[in-house]
PDB file of C-alpha atoms and ligand atoms in Angstrom:
ATOM      1  CA  MET A   1    -206.777 -93.286-218.137  1.00 57.00           C
ATOM      2  CA  THR A   2    -209.219 -90.521-218.390  1.00 59.00           C
ATOM      3  CA  LYS A   3    -212.473 -90.710-220.486  1.00 65.00           C
ATOM      4  CA  LYS A   4    -213.692 -88.195-223.015  1.00 85.00           C
ATOM      5  CA  VAL A   5    -216.600 -87.390-220.773  1.00 94.00           C
ATOM      6  CA  GLY A   6    -217.614 -87.812-217.163  1.00 96.00           C
ATOM      7  CA  ILE A   7    -221.147 -87.768-215.930  1.00 97.00           C
ATOM      8  CA  GLY A   8    -222.663 -87.670-212.433  1.00 97.00           C
ATOM      9  CA  GLN A   9    -226.153 -87.059-211.246  1.00 97.00           C
ATOM     10  CA  SER A  10    -227.967 -86.403-207.987  1.00 97.00           C
ATOM     11  CA  HIS A  11    -231.432 -85.607-206.807  1.00 96.00           C
ATOM     12  CA  SER A  12    -232.551 -82.817-204.458  1.00 95.00           C
ATOM     13  CA  LYS A  13    -234.113 -82.616-200.925  1.00 95.00           C
ATOM     14  CA  LEU A  14    -236.384 -80.574-198.823  1.00 96.00           C
ATOM     15  CA  ILE A  15    -236.271 -80.070-195.030  1.00 97.00           C
ATOM     16  CA  LEU A  16    -239.590 -80.914-193.481  1.00 98.00           C
ATOM     17  CA  MET A  17    -238.596 -80.029-189.944  1.00 98.00           C
ATOM     18  CA  GLY A  18    -235.575 -78.913-188.006  1.00 98.00           C
ATOM     19  CA  GLU A  19    -233.579 -76.586-190.115  1.00 97.00           C
ATOM     20  CA  HIS A  20    -231.142 -74.444-188.159  1.00 97.00           C
ATOM     21  CA  ALA A  21    -231.756 -76.322-184.992  1.00 97.00           C
ATOM     22  CA  VAL A  22    -230.037 -79.356-186.661  1.00 97.00           C
ATOM     23  CA  VAL A  23    -226.836 -77.282-186.733  1.00 96.00           C
ATOM     24  CA  TYR A  24    -226.946 -77.182-182.800  1.00 96.00           C
ATOM     25  CA  GLY A  25    -227.535 -80.976-182.416  1.00 96.00           C
ATOM     26  CA  TYR A  26    -231.345 -80.998-182.476  1.00 97.00           C
ATOM     27  CA  PRO A  27    -233.049 -83.655-184.743  1.00 98.00           C
ATOM     28  CA  ALA A  28    -234.264 -82.762-188.243  1.00 98.00           C
ATOM     29  CA  ILE A  29    -236.382 -84.595-190.823  1.00 98.00           C
ATOM     30  CA  ALA A  30    -235.804 -84.160-194.616  1.00 98.00           C
ATOM     31  CA  ILE A  31    -237.175 -85.821-197.645  1.00 97.00           C
ATOM     32  CA  PRO A  32    -235.547 -86.633-201.005  1.00 97.00           C
ATOM     33  CA  LEU A  33    -237.024 -84.969-204.055  1.00 96.00           C
ATOM     34  CA  THR A  34    -236.141 -87.649-206.460  1.00 93.00           C
ATOM     35  CA  ALA A  35    -237.861 -86.024-209.398  1.00 91.00           C
ATOM     36  CA  MET A  36    -235.618 -82.837-209.033  1.00 93.00           C
ATOM     37  CA  THR A  37    -232.243 -83.677-210.357  1.00 94.00           C
ATOM     38  CA  VAL A  38    -228.894 -82.265-211.327  1.00 94.00           C
ATOM     39  CA  THR A  39    -226.623 -83.822-213.935  1.00 96.00           C
ATOM     40  CA  CYS A  40    -223.106 -82.637-214.339  1.00 96.00           C
ATOM     41  CA  ARG A  41    -220.979 -83.506-217.447  1.00 97.00           C
ATOM     42  CA  LEU A  42    -217.186 -82.979-217.569  1.00 97.00           C
ATOM     43  CA  THR A  43    -215.067 -82.853-220.761  1.00 96.00           C
ATOM     44  CA  PRO A  44    -211.323 -82.081-221.309  1.00 95.00           C
ATOM     45  CA  SER A  45    -210.192 -78.614-221.702  1.00 94.00           C
ATOM     46  CA  ASP A  46    -206.764 -77.023-222.427  1.00 93.00           C
ATOM     47  CA  LYS A  47    -207.362 -74.526-219.671  1.00 93.00           C
ATOM     48  CA  VAL A  48    -207.276 -75.327-215.948  1.00 93.00           C
ATOM     49  CA  LEU A  49    -210.413 -74.832-214.009  1.00 93.00           C
ATOM     50  CA  VAL A  50    -210.026 -71.954-211.635  1.00 90.00           C
ATOM     51  CA  ARG A  51    -211.216 -72.009-208.018  1.00 83.00           C
ATOM     52  CA  SER A  52    -214.260 -70.030-207.221  1.00 81.00           C
ATOM     53  CA  PRO A  53    -215.462 -70.203-203.537  1.00 75.00           C
ATOM     54  CA  GLN A  54    -218.769 -68.832-204.359  1.00 77.00           C
ATOM     55  CA  ASP A  55    -219.535 -71.563-206.880  1.00 83.00           C
ATOM     56  CA  PRO A  56    -220.512 -74.890-205.301  1.00 84.00           C
ATOM     57  CA  LEU A  57    -220.064 -76.733-208.540  1.00 90.00           C
ATOM     58  CA  VAL A  58    -216.502 -75.633-209.244  1.00 93.00           C
ATOM     59  CA  THR A  59    -215.752 -76.100-205.513  1.00 92.00           C
ATOM     60  CA  ALA A  60    -216.918 -79.683-205.618  1.00 95.00           C
ATOM     61  CA  ILE A  61    -215.067 -80.459-208.897  1.00 96.00           C
ATOM     62  CA  LEU A  62    -211.835 -79.083-207.500  1.00 95.00           C
ATOM     63  CA  THR A  63    -212.385 -80.963-204.240  1.00 95.00           C
ATOM     64  CA  ALA A  64    -212.694 -84.242-206.052  1.00 97.00           C
ATOM     65  CA  VAL A  65    -209.930 -83.639-208.575  1.00 96.00           C
ATOM     66  CA  SER A  66    -207.559 -82.783-205.749  1.00 95.00           C
ATOM     67  CA  HIS A  67    -208.521 -85.843-203.764  1.00 96.00           C
ATOM     68  CA  LEU A  68    -207.492 -87.864-206.889  1.00 97.00           C
ATOM     69  CA  LYS A  69    -204.244 -85.825-207.215  1.00 97.00           C
ATOM     70  CA  GLN A  70    -205.153 -84.865-210.815  1.00 95.00           C
ATOM     71  CA  SER A  71    -204.846 -81.462-212.655  1.00 91.00           C
ATOM     72  CA  PRO A  72    -208.236 -79.941-213.495  1.00 92.00           C
ATOM     73  CA  TYR A  73    -207.971 -79.391-217.176  1.00 94.00           C
ATOM     74  CA  LEU A  74    -211.706 -79.742-217.412  1.00 95.00           C
ATOM     75  CA  THR A  75    -214.773 -77.962-218.649  1.00 95.00           C
ATOM     76  CA  TYR A  76    -218.207 -78.581-217.193  1.00 95.00           C
ATOM     77  CA  ASP A  77    -221.824 -78.309-218.214  1.00 93.00           C
ATOM     78  CA  ILE A  78    -224.719 -78.664-215.763  1.00 91.00           C
ATOM     79  CA  SER A  79    -228.408 -79.396-216.435  1.00 91.00           C
ATOM     80  CA  SER A  80    -230.709 -79.075-213.441  1.00 88.00           C
ATOM     81  CA  SER A  81    -234.284 -79.061-212.534  1.00 85.00           C
ATOM     82  CA  VAL A  82    -233.314 -77.874-209.055  1.00 83.00           C
ATOM     83  CA  PRO A  83    -233.822 -74.109-208.611  1.00 77.00           C
ATOM     84  CA  GLU A  84    -230.573 -72.650-207.280  1.00 77.00           C
ATOM     85  CA  ARG A  85    -230.428 -70.991-203.846  1.00 76.00           C
ATOM     86  CA  ARG A  86    -234.008 -71.773-202.966  1.00 77.00           C
ATOM     87  CA  GLY A  87    -233.469 -74.025-199.863  1.00 74.00           C
ATOM     88  CA  LEU A  88    -233.986 -77.299-201.847  1.00 79.00           C
ATOM     89  CA  GLY A  89    -230.479 -78.521-201.434  1.00 73.00           C
ATOM     90  CA  SER A  90    -229.133 -77.436-204.714  1.00 84.00           C
ATOM     91  CA  SER A  91    -225.576 -76.890-203.401  1.00 87.00           C
ATOM     92  CA  ALA A  92    -225.501 -80.383-201.952  1.00 93.00           C
ATOM     93  CA  ALA A  93    -227.116 -81.934-205.117  1.00 94.00           C
ATOM     94  CA  VAL A  94    -224.674 -80.030-207.426  1.00 93.00           C
ATOM     95  CA  ALA A  95    -221.682 -81.265-205.222  1.00 95.00           C
ATOM     96  CA  LEU A  96    -222.724 -84.860-205.346  1.00 97.00           C
ATOM     97  CA  ALA A  97    -223.231 -84.719-209.108  1.00 97.00           C
ATOM     98  CA  ALA A  98    -219.997 -82.991-209.669  1.00 97.00           C
ATOM     99  CA  ILE A  99    -217.917 -85.418-207.556  1.00 98.00           C
ATOM    100  CA  ARG A 100    -219.621 -88.416-209.294  1.00 98.00           C
ATOM    101  CA  ALA A 101    -218.779 -86.807-212.652  1.00 98.00           C
ATOM    102  CA  VAL A 102    -215.060 -86.395-211.656  1.00 97.00           C
ATOM    103  CA  PHE A 103    -214.714 -89.959-210.477  1.00 97.00           C
ATOM    104  CA  ASP A 104    -216.392 -91.172-213.664  1.00 97.00           C
ATOM    105  CA  TYR A 105    -214.115 -88.885-215.819  1.00 97.00           C
ATOM    106  CA  TYR A 106    -210.999 -90.353-214.261  1.00 96.00           C
ATOM    107  CA  ASN A 107    -212.474 -93.973-214.166  1.00 95.00           C
ATOM    108  CA  GLN A 108    -212.144 -94.233-210.492  1.00 96.00           C
ATOM    109  CA  SER A 109    -214.360 -96.183-208.226  1.00 96.00           C
ATOM    110  CA  LEU A 110    -216.218 -94.170-205.485  1.00 97.00           C
ATOM    111  CA  THR A 111    -217.706 -95.453-202.280  1.00 97.00           C
ATOM    112  CA  GLU A 112    -220.782 -93.671-200.855  1.00 96.00           C
ATOM    113  CA  ALA A 113    -218.737 -92.846-197.654  1.00 96.00           C
ATOM    114  CA  LEU A 114    -215.979 -91.127-199.707  1.00 98.00           C
ATOM    115  CA  LEU A 115    -218.680 -89.304-201.891  1.00 98.00           C
ATOM    116  CA  GLU A 116    -220.436 -87.995-198.704  1.00 96.00           C
ATOM    117  CA  ARG A 117    -217.047 -86.915-197.105  1.00 96.00           C
ATOM    118  CA  LEU A 118    -215.968 -84.970-200.285  1.00 96.00           C
ATOM    119  CA  ALA A 119    -219.413 -83.430-200.643  1.00 96.00           C
ATOM    120  CA  HIS A 120    -219.386 -82.406-197.016  1.00 92.00           C
ATOM    121  CA  LYS A 121    -215.921 -80.780-197.622  1.00 91.00           C
ATOM    122  CA  ALA A 122    -217.287 -78.773-200.595  1.00 90.00           C
ATOM    123  CA  GLU A 123    -220.455 -77.879-198.654  1.00 87.00           C
ATOM    124  CA  LYS A 124    -218.236 -76.238-196.037  1.00 86.00           C
ATOM    125  CA  VAL A 125    -217.128 -73.726-198.585  1.00 81.00           C
ATOM    126  CA  ALA A 126    -220.844 -73.148-199.680  1.00 70.00           C
ATOM    127  CA  HIS A 127    -222.157 -72.534-196.175  1.00 71.00           C
ATOM    128  CA  ALA A 128    -219.543 -72.663-193.390  1.00 67.00           C
ATOM    129  CA  ASN A 129    -220.865 -75.142-190.807  1.00 78.00           C
ATOM    130  CA  PRO A 130    -223.227 -77.645-192.627  1.00 87.00           C
ATOM    131  CA  SER A 131    -224.996 -80.267-190.450  1.00 92.00           C
ATOM    132  CA  GLY A 132    -224.690 -82.882-193.216  1.00 93.00           C
ATOM    133  CA  LEU A 133    -228.543 -83.228-193.499  1.00 95.00           C
ATOM    134  CA  ASP A 134    -228.652 -81.928-197.122  1.00 94.00           C
ATOM    135  CA  VAL A 135    -225.910 -84.262-198.463  1.00 95.00           C
ATOM    136  CA  LYS A 136    -227.371 -87.274-196.474  1.00 96.00           C
ATOM    137  CA  THR A 137    -230.826 -86.679-197.940  1.00 97.00           C
ATOM    138  CA  CYS A 138    -229.575 -86.107-201.396  1.00 96.00           C
ATOM    139  CA  LEU A 139    -227.906 -89.482-201.186  1.00 96.00           C
ATOM    140  CA  SER A 140    -231.049 -91.241-199.997  1.00 97.00           C
ATOM    141  CA  ASP A 141    -234.259 -92.322-201.684  1.00 95.00           C
ATOM    142  CA  LYS A 142    -236.054 -92.363-198.234  1.00 97.00           C
ATOM    143  CA  ALA A 143    -236.854 -89.666-195.673  1.00 97.00           C
ATOM    144  CA  ILE A 144    -233.981 -88.954-193.272  1.00 97.00           C
ATOM    145  CA  HIS A 145    -234.090 -88.283-189.562  1.00 97.00           C
ATOM    146  CA  LEU A 146    -230.605 -86.900-188.602  1.00 97.00           C
ATOM    147  CA  VAL A 147    -229.034 -85.653-185.300  1.00 96.00           C
ATOM    148  CA  LYS A 148    -225.739 -84.046-186.138  1.00 94.00           C
ATOM    149  CA  GLY A 149    -222.752 -86.000-184.772  1.00 89.00           C
ATOM    150  CA  GLN A 150    -224.922 -88.872-183.661  1.00 93.00           C
ATOM    151  CA  GLY A 151    -226.210 -90.424-186.850  1.00 93.00           C
ATOM    152  CA  PHE A 152    -229.275 -90.701-188.931  1.00 96.00           C
ATOM    153  CA  SER A 153    -232.122 -93.242-189.652  1.00 96.00           C
ATOM    154  CA  THR A 154    -234.345 -93.556-192.583  1.00 97.00           C
ATOM    155  CA  LEU A 155    -238.189 -93.037-192.067  1.00 97.00           C
ATOM    156  CA  SER A 156    -240.968 -94.754-193.912  1.00 94.00           C
ATOM    157  CA  PHE A 157    -244.376 -93.269-193.852  1.00 94.00           C
ATOM    158  CA  ASP A 158    -247.330 -92.713-196.144  1.00 92.00           C
ATOM    159  CA  LEU A 159    -249.698 -89.940-194.978  1.00 94.00           C
ATOM    160  CA  GLY A 160    -251.626 -89.944-198.238  1.00 94.00           C
ATOM    161  CA  ALA A 161    -251.215 -86.103-198.031  1.00 97.00           C
ATOM    162  CA  TYR A 162    -249.438 -83.538-200.227  1.00 98.00           C
ATOM    163  CA  LEU A 163    -246.922 -80.965-199.839  1.00 98.00           C
ATOM    164  CA  VAL A 164    -247.134 -77.789-202.000  1.00 98.00           C
ATOM    165  CA  ILE A 165    -243.604 -76.382-202.497  1.00 97.00           C
ATOM    166  CA  ALA A 166    -243.757 -72.815-203.399  1.00 97.00           C
ATOM    167  CA  ASP A 167    -240.783 -70.660-204.513  1.00 95.00           C
ATOM    168  CA  THR A 168    -240.783 -66.978-203.314  1.00 96.00           C
ATOM    169  CA  GLY A 169    -238.369 -66.250-206.202  1.00 94.00           C
ATOM    170  CA  ILE A 170    -235.956 -64.690-203.668  1.00 94.00           C
ATOM    171  CA  HIS A 171    -232.539 -66.217-203.372  1.00 89.00           C
ATOM    172  CA  GLY A 172    -232.215 -67.956-200.067  1.00 82.00           C
ATOM    173  CA  GLN A 173    -229.084 -67.101-198.186  1.00 86.00           C
ATOM    174  CA  THR A 174    -228.172 -70.177-196.035  1.00 88.00           C
ATOM    175  CA  ARG A 175    -224.811 -68.911-195.052  1.00 87.00           C
ATOM    176  CA  GLU A 176    -226.125 -65.441-193.806  1.00 91.00           C
ATOM    177  CA  ALA A 177    -229.129 -67.189-192.037  1.00 95.00           C
ATOM    178  CA  VAL A 178    -226.830 -69.549-190.264  1.00 93.00           C
ATOM    179  CA  ALA A 179    -224.603 -66.726-189.253  1.00 93.00           C
ATOM    180  CA  LYS A 180    -227.651 -64.687-187.981  1.00 96.00           C
ATOM    181  CA  VAL A 181    -228.747 -67.503-185.685  1.00 96.00           C
ATOM    182  CA  LYS A 182    -225.163 -67.915-184.374  1.00 96.00           C
ATOM    183  CA  ALA A 183    -224.955 -64.152-183.687  1.00 97.00           C
ATOM    184  CA  LEU A 184    -227.998 -64.433-181.416  1.00 97.00           C
ATOM    185  CA  GLY A 185    -225.814 -66.494-179.007  1.00 97.00           C
ATOM    186  CA  HIS A 186    -227.702 -67.735-175.994  1.00 97.00           C
ATOM    187  CA  LEU A 187    -230.764 -65.922-176.933  1.00 97.00           C
ATOM    188  CA  ALA A 188    -231.334 -68.459-179.607  1.00 98.00           C
ATOM    189  CA  ASN A 189    -231.193 -71.472-177.266  1.00 98.00           C
ATOM    190  CA  PRO A 190    -234.871 -71.622-176.026  1.00 98.00           C
ATOM    191  CA  HIS A 191    -236.025 -71.201-179.678  1.00 98.00           C
ATOM    192  CA  LEU A 192    -233.708 -74.067-181.014  1.00 98.00           C
ATOM    193  CA  ALA A 193    -234.907 -76.327-178.241  1.00 98.00           C
ATOM    194  CA  THR A 194    -238.536 -75.610-179.176  1.00 98.00           C
ATOM    195  CA  LEU A 195    -237.709 -76.475-182.825  1.00 98.00           C
ATOM    196  CA  GLY A 196    -236.175 -79.664-181.569  1.00 98.00           C
ATOM    197  CA  GLU A 197    -239.203 -80.559-179.606  1.00 98.00           C
ATOM    198  CA  LEU A 198    -241.438 -79.781-182.631  1.00 98.00           C
ATOM    199  CA  THR A 199    -239.410 -82.021-184.839  1.00 98.00           C
ATOM    200  CA  SER A 200    -239.905 -84.849-182.334  1.00 98.00           C
ATOM    201  CA  GLN A 201    -243.599 -84.257-182.451  1.00 98.00           C
ATOM    202  CA  ALA A 202    -243.541 -84.247-186.230  1.00 98.00           C
ATOM    203  CA  GLU A 203    -241.751 -87.698-186.211  1.00 97.00           C
ATOM    204  CA  GLU A 204    -244.491 -88.964-183.957  1.00 97.00           C
ATOM    205  CA  ALA A 205    -247.165 -87.537-186.156  1.00 98.00           C
ATOM    206  CA  LEU A 206    -245.476 -89.207-189.287  1.00 97.00           C
ATOM    207  CA  SER A 207    -245.266 -92.532-187.528  1.00 96.00           C
ATOM    208  CA  VAL A 208    -248.996 -92.567-186.663  1.00 97.00           C
ATOM    209  CA  GLY A 209    -250.006 -91.009-190.085  1.00 96.00           C
ATOM    210  CA  ASN A 210    -251.562 -87.901-188.413  1.00 97.00           C
ATOM    211  CA  ALA A 211    -251.460 -85.199-191.080  1.00 98.00           C
ATOM    212  CA  THR A 212    -253.253 -82.635-188.909  1.00 98.00           C
ATOM    213  CA  ALA A 213    -250.863 -82.966-186.066  1.00 98.00           C
ATOM    214  CA  LEU A 214    -247.972 -82.684-188.563  1.00 98.00           C
ATOM    215  CA  GLY A 215    -249.497 -79.555-190.050  1.00 98.00           C
ATOM    216  CA  ASN A 216    -249.840 -77.945-186.552  1.00 98.00           C
ATOM    217  CA  VAL A 217    -246.192 -78.515-185.786  1.00 98.00           C
ATOM    218  CA  MET A 218    -245.000 -77.245-189.166  1.00 98.00           C
ATOM    219  CA  THR A 219    -246.804 -73.938-188.577  1.00 98.00           C
ATOM    220  CA  ALA A 220    -245.480 -73.624-185.114  1.00 98.00           C
ATOM    221  CA  ALA A 221    -241.862 -74.259-186.403  1.00 98.00           C
ATOM    222  CA  HIS A 222    -242.473 -71.522-188.931  1.00 98.00           C
ATOM    223  CA  ASP A 223    -243.369 -69.101-186.105  1.00 98.00           C
ATOM    224  CA  VAL A 224    -240.086 -70.005-184.220  1.00 98.00           C
ATOM    225  CA  LEU A 225    -238.021 -69.635-187.428  1.00 98.00           C
ATOM    226  CA  ARG A 226    -239.612 -66.247-188.004  1.00 98.00           C
ATOM    227  CA  VAL A 227    -238.785 -65.064-184.438  1.00 97.00           C
ATOM    228  CA  LEU A 228    -235.180 -66.361-185.120  1.00 98.00           C
ATOM    229  CA  GLY A 229    -235.060 -63.815-188.039  1.00 97.00           C
ATOM    230  CA  VAL A 230    -234.587 -66.419-190.835  1.00 98.00           C
ATOM    231  CA  SER A 231    -237.916 -66.073-192.703  1.00 98.00           C
ATOM    232  CA  CYS A 232    -238.665 -63.155-194.995  1.00 97.00           C
ATOM    233  CA  GLU A 233    -241.737 -61.097-195.602  1.00 97.00           C
ATOM    234  CA  LYS A 234    -242.776 -62.968-198.779  1.00 97.00           C
ATOM    235  CA  SER A 235    -242.368 -66.415-197.204  1.00 98.00           C
ATOM    236  CA  ASP A 236    -244.507 -65.179-194.224  1.00 98.00           C
ATOM    237  CA  ARG A 237    -247.143 -63.851-196.625  1.00 98.00           C
ATOM    238  CA  LEU A 238    -247.267 -67.219-198.531  1.00 98.00           C
ATOM    239  CA  VAL A 239    -247.530 -69.131-195.338  1.00 98.00           C
ATOM    240  CA  THR A 240    -250.388 -67.068-194.079  1.00 98.00           C
ATOM    241  CA  LEU A 241    -252.188 -67.379-197.389  1.00 98.00           C
ATOM    242  CA  SER A 242    -251.804 -71.156-197.363  1.00 98.00           C
ATOM    243  CA  LEU A 243    -253.293 -71.265-193.941  1.00 98.00           C
ATOM    244  CA  ALA A 244    -256.196 -68.993-194.977  1.00 98.00           C
ATOM    245  CA  HIS A 245    -256.816 -71.380-197.838  1.00 96.00           C
ATOM    246  CA  GLY A 246    -257.127 -74.303-195.566  1.00 96.00           C
ATOM    247  CA  ALA A 247    -253.651 -75.837-195.514  1.00 98.00           C
ATOM    248  CA  LEU A 248    -253.134 -78.120-192.498  1.00 98.00           C
ATOM    249  CA  GLY A 249    -249.766 -76.404-191.865  1.00 98.00           C
ATOM    250  CA  SER A 250    -247.179 -74.277-193.633  1.00 98.00           C
ATOM    251  CA  LYS A 251    -243.641 -73.206-193.082  1.00 98.00           C
ATOM    252  CA  MET A 252    -240.422 -71.994-194.723  1.00 98.00           C
ATOM    253  CA  THR A 253    -237.958 -74.668-195.685  1.00 97.00           C
ATOM    254  CA  GLY A 254    -234.128 -74.717-195.678  1.00 95.00           C
ATOM    255  CA  GLY A 255    -231.807 -71.901-194.771  1.00 93.00           C
ATOM    256  CA  GLY A 256    -234.281 -69.172-195.333  1.00 94.00           C
ATOM    257  CA  LEU A 257    -234.063 -65.460-195.876  1.00 95.00           C
ATOM    258  CA  GLY A 258    -235.921 -66.216-199.120  1.00 94.00           C
ATOM    259  CA  GLY A 259    -236.180 -69.548-200.889  1.00 94.00           C
ATOM    260  CA  CYS A 260    -239.349 -71.815-200.660  1.00 96.00           C
ATOM    261  CA  ILE A 261    -242.176 -72.510-198.317  1.00 97.00           C
ATOM    262  CA  ILE A 262    -244.019 -75.863-197.918  1.00 98.00           C
ATOM    263  CA  SER A 263    -247.693 -76.214-197.261  1.00 98.00           C
ATOM    264  CA  LEU A 264    -249.382 -79.453-196.218  1.00 98.00           C
ATOM    265  CA  VAL A 265    -252.790 -80.325-197.565  1.00 98.00           C
ATOM    266  CA  GLN A 266    -254.795 -83.616-197.484  1.00 97.00           C
ATOM    267  CA  THR A 267    -255.584 -84.393-201.191  1.00 97.00           C
ATOM    268  CA  LYS A 268    -253.898 -83.945-204.516  1.00 97.00           C
ATOM    269  CA  GLN A 269    -256.798 -81.821-205.727  1.00 98.00           C
ATOM    270  CA  GLU A 270    -256.442 -79.466-202.724  1.00 98.00           C
ATOM    271  CA  ALA A 271    -252.722 -79.240-203.549  1.00 98.00           C
ATOM    272  CA  GLU A 272    -253.373 -78.238-207.167  1.00 98.00           C
ATOM    273  CA  VAL A 273    -255.798 -75.610-206.077  1.00 98.00           C
ATOM    274  CA  LEU A 274    -253.452 -74.170-203.454  1.00 98.00           C
ATOM    275  CA  ALA A 275    -250.464 -74.222-205.783  1.00 98.00           C
ATOM    276  CA  LYS A 276    -252.529 -72.171-208.428  1.00 98.00           C
ATOM    277  CA  ARG A 277    -253.621 -69.695-205.632  1.00 98.00           C
ATOM    278  CA  LEU A 278    -249.955 -69.333-204.447  1.00 98.00           C
ATOM    279  CA  GLU A 279    -248.754 -68.644-207.938  1.00 97.00           C
ATOM    280  CA  GLU A 280    -251.484 -65.976-208.364  1.00 97.00           C
ATOM    281  CA  GLU A 281    -250.210 -64.332-205.209  1.00 95.00           C
ATOM    282  CA  GLY A 282    -246.572 -64.182-206.187  1.00 96.00           C
ATOM    283  CA  ALA A 283    -245.004 -67.607-205.908  1.00 97.00           C
ATOM    284  CA  VAL A 284    -242.790 -67.809-209.022  1.00 96.00           C
ATOM    285  CA  HIS A 285    -243.005 -71.569-209.155  1.00 95.00           C
ATOM    286  CA  THR A 286    -244.875 -74.483-207.352  1.00 96.00           C
ATOM    287  CA  TRP A 287    -244.262 -78.248-207.159  1.00 96.00           C
ATOM    288  CA  LEU A 288    -246.302 -80.986-205.527  1.00 97.00           C
ATOM    289  CA  GLN A 289    -244.762 -83.690-203.294  1.00 96.00           C
ATOM    290  CA  LYS A 290    -246.595 -86.729-202.089  1.00 95.00           C
ATOM    291  CA  LEU A 291    -245.995 -87.350-198.419  1.00 95.00           C
TER     292      LEU A 291
HETATM  293  C1  MEV B   1    -229.707 -75.686-194.906  1.00 93.70           C
HETATM  294  O1  MEV B   1    -230.339 -76.409-195.977  1.00 93.70           O
HETATM  295  C2  MEV B   1    -230.249 -76.209-193.629  1.00 93.70           C
HETATM  296  C3  MEV B   1    -229.528 -75.510-192.402  1.00 93.70           C
HETATM  297  O2  MEV B   1    -230.143 -76.289-191.293  1.00 93.70           O
HETATM  298  C4  MEV B   1    -228.111 -75.611-192.351  1.00 93.70           C
HETATM  299  C5  MEV B   1    -227.552 -77.029-192.257  1.00 93.70           C
HETATM  300  O3  MEV B   1    -228.328 -77.961-191.963  1.00 93.70           O
HETATM  301  O4  MEV B   1    -226.382 -77.202-192.454  1.00 93.70           O
HETATM  302  C6  MEV B   1    -229.962 -74.033-192.243  1.00 93.70           C
END
């Protein structure tokens, strides 16, 4: 029995440390952005939904529909506060919301393990070789420490500090950025190892509540990501500006070649001032996230 409507929701995520290196087995830390959500609503249609590999939403709907051995006579509607293709996990969040909506529509129960498996399958279409970090963090309400192929743990910390998330306005290109790192071959190895080491230092800084140390490793990670060629001129400029305005650290986040940067400051007031400054200097949107 299908329903007249199927609804699914998910929140988003940001990668604090370890993007790209996580694809090669190094640790990464990501935090859920529970206030940034995607809602997918499915209703019946007399037309069949057509496959579109470039569209993570349609891909996820069809992945779930085919798992349930149904025919996709569906139409969809999405409402989202997650900016698309800005490194904030919109493809993973969209996939999770869509799969939940499909199971709701067909009145089927869905375990978290199956949800994760189907979302991972859909993510492979969106960006080739996903580490699983985005999906895992969009499923969690706690920070995630993940090593691909080995497992994950949740992290609890309260630094009393704030992240300013600033959107360059440039579409991030995760698939291309992942391919760019791969094309470097063995030349990427020392940089990926450095990123892994910096993530371990970030984990230590989080566990002892040392915001200054965390800031330093974030900035060091940005430099390595820049050398790997996955940053962009505008991200570099917003990072430099953040540091010039007293941020404890700053880096790009997510796949890169556009997307967002994150800057760490100690207080909410500093975060508000920095956010305003970054918007004056070309960030198209900013958000604050307590850490
Ligand atoms: C994309 O959000 C993060 C990357 O590390 C790719 C991945 O983890 O699958 C670039």
